[in-house]
Coordinates of C-alpha atoms in Angstrom, one line a residue:
M795 CA -14.3 1.2 -27.2
P796 CA -16.0 -1.1 -27.0
T797 CA -19.0 -1.1 -24.1
G798 CA -17.9 -2.0 -20.7
F799 CA -14.2 -1.7 -21.3
G800 CA -13.5 0.5 -19.1
G801 CA -15.1 -1.5 -16.4
D802 CA -13.2 -4.8 -17.2
V803 CA -9.5 -2.3 -17.3
V804 CA -10.9 -1.8 -13.5
D805 CA -11.7 -5.3 -12.9
G806 CA -8.1 -6.6 -14.5
I807 CA -6.2 -4.0 -11.8
V808 CA -8.5 -4.7 -9.1
A809 CA -7.4 -8.5 -9.5
I810 CA -4.3 -7.6 -9.6
V811 CA -3.7 -5.6 -6.9
L812 CA -5.5 -8.2 -4.4
F813 CA -3.4 -11.5 -6.3
A814 CA -0.7 -9.4 -5.9
I815 CA -1.7 -9.1 -2.4
V816 CA -2.5 -12.5 -1.4
G817 CA 1.1 -13.8 -3.6
L818 CA 3.5 -11.1 -1.5
V819 CA 1.4 -12.8 1.9
L820 CA 2.1 -16.3 0.8
M821 CA 5.7 -15.3 0.6
F822 CA 6.1 -13.5 3.2
I823 CA 4.3 -16.9 5.4
G824 CA 6.2 -19.2 3.0
F825 CA 10.0 -16.7 4.5
Y826 CA 9.1 -17.1 7.8
A827 CA 7.8 -20.7 7.3
I828 CA 11.7 -21.5 6.3
D829 CA 13.6 -19.8 8.9
F830 CA 10.9 -21.5 11.3
T831 CA 12.1 -24.8 10.4
T832 CA 15.1 -24.6 9.0
P833 CA 18.0 -25.2 11.8
G834 CA 20.0 -22.1 13.3
K835 CA 18.2 -18.6 12.3
L836 CA 18.4 -18.8 8.5
S837 CA 17.2 -14.8 8.0
E838 CA 20.0 -13.7 10.7
L839 CA 22.7 -15.7 9.3
V840 CA 22.0 -14.5 5.6
R841 CA 21.9 -10.7 7.1
T842 CA 25.9 -11.1 8.8
G843 CA 26.1 -12.8 5.2
K844 CA 27.0 -17.0 5.8
P845 CA 26.6 -17.8 2.0
N846 CA 25.6 -21.2 2.3
A847 CA 22.5 -19.3 4.0
V848 CA 21.9 -16.8 2.3
I849 CA 22.0 -20.0 -1.2
V850 CA 19.6 -22.2 1.1
T851 CA 17.1 -19.1 1.9
A852 CA 17.4 -18.3 -1.7
S853 CA 16.5 -21.2 -3.0
G854 CA 13.4 -21.9 -0.8
M855 CA 11.9 -18.6 -1.5
L856 CA 11.7 -19.7 -5.5
S857 CA 10.3 -22.7 -4.9
M858 CA 8.2 -20.9 -2.7
A859 CA 7.1 -18.5 -6.0
F860 CA 7.0 -21.7 -7.9
I861 CA 3.7 -22.7 -5.4
I862 CA 2.2 -19.0 -5.3
V863 CA 2.3 -18.6 -8.8
V864 CA 0.7 -21.7 -9.8
A865 CA -1.9 -21.4 -7.0
I866 CA -2.7 -17.8 -8.5
A867 CA -2.5 -19.1 -12.0
S868 CA -4.1 -21.9 -11.6
A869 CA -7.5 -19.1 -9.8
D870 CA -10.2 -17.7 -11.4
T871 CA -10.4 -13.4 -10.7
H872 CA -13.1 -13.8 -8.3
A873 CA -13.5 -13.9 -5.0
T874 CA -13.7 -17.7 -4.8
G875 CA -10.4 -17.5 -6.8
L876 CA -8.5 -15.4 -4.4
L877 CA -9.7 -17.7 -1.5
T878 CA -8.5 -20.7 -4.0
A879 CA -5.2 -19.2 -4.5
L880 CA -4.3 -18.4 -1.0
I881 CA -5.7 -21.8 0.5
Y882 CA -3.8 -23.9 -2.1
G883 CA -0.2 -21.6 -1.5
L884 CA -1.0 -22.5 2.4
I885 CA -1.6 -26.4 1.1
G886 CA 1.7 -26.3 -0.4
I887 CA 3.5 -24.2 1.9
V888 CA 3.4 -26.8 4.1
A889 CA 4.0 -29.7 2.1
Q890 CA 6.8 -27.9 0.8
V891 CA 8.3 -27.4 4.0
L892 CA 7.5 -31.0 5.3
A893 CA 9.0 -33.2 1.6
V894 CA 12.1 -30.5 2.0
R895 CA 12.4 -31.4 5.3
L896 CA 11.6 -34.9 5.2
L897 CA 14.5 -35.3 1.9
E898 CA 17.4 -33.5 4.4
W899 CA 16.8 -36.4 7.5
I900 CA 17.3 -38.7 4.3
T901 CA 20.1 -37.6 2.7
R902 CA 21.1 -36.8 6.4
L903 CA 22.5 -33.5 5.6
D904 CA 23.6 -31.8 8.7
V905 CA 21.5 -28.7 7.3
A906 CA 22.4 -26.8 10.0
R907 CA 26.2 -26.9 10.4
T908 CA 26.1 -25.9 6.4
I909 CA 24.4 -22.9 6.9
E910 CA 26.0 -21.5 9.6
E911 CA 29.7 -22.1 7.8
E912 CA 31.8 -19.2 7.1
R913 CA 32.8 -20.8 3.6
F914 CA 31.0 -22.0 0.1
A915 CA 30.1 -25.7 1.4
P916 CA 28.9 -28.4 -2.0
A917 CA 26.6 -29.4 0.2
S918 CA 24.0 -26.0 0.0
V919 CA 23.5 -26.4 -3.3
V920 CA 22.3 -30.0 -2.7
V921 CA 19.8 -28.3 -0.3
A922 CA 18.9 -25.6 -3.2
A923 CA 18.5 -28.3 -5.4
V924 CA 16.3 -30.4 -3.2
H925 CA 14.6 -26.6 -2.5
L926 CA 13.3 -26.2 -6.2
A927 CA 13.0 -29.6 -7.2
L928 CA 10.5 -30.3 -4.7
G929 CA 8.5 -27.4 -4.7
L930 CA 8.3 -27.5 -8.5
I931 CA 6.6 -30.7 -8.0
V932 CA 4.7 -29.5 -5.4
A933 CA 3.6 -26.2 -8.2
V934 CA 3.0 -28.8 -10.1
A935 CA 0.8 -30.9 -8.1
I936 CA -1.7 -28.0 -7.2
S937 CA -2.1 -27.3 -11.6

């Protein structure tokens, strides 16, 4: 084995754990940002099985994951990289939430009514597409 191999492996493991923690924290923040800014109690609607709330929440979480993955991928593996990933991730989450709310307002979608429907509402697919598209745009902007 090359000299320093063990140290490199330990450094890699530590980086994986730390970036995973940063990613997890950002996902929690992203979820609560979506939940807080979406009309109605999104987490409760998901728990009770409202299909449109599930679609909107799932797409919102995927869009947040795009942003967080790119924020982490853009960072180096040192302490400054962790801080950079955290900052870019937070800024990306804020940009995502604001952009989605703005686009929903512009399109005049009644998100509250849509996510509270007992049956599938096609408008939920539009809201999901908005989440995913803007998540990709914000993720690329970070890179």
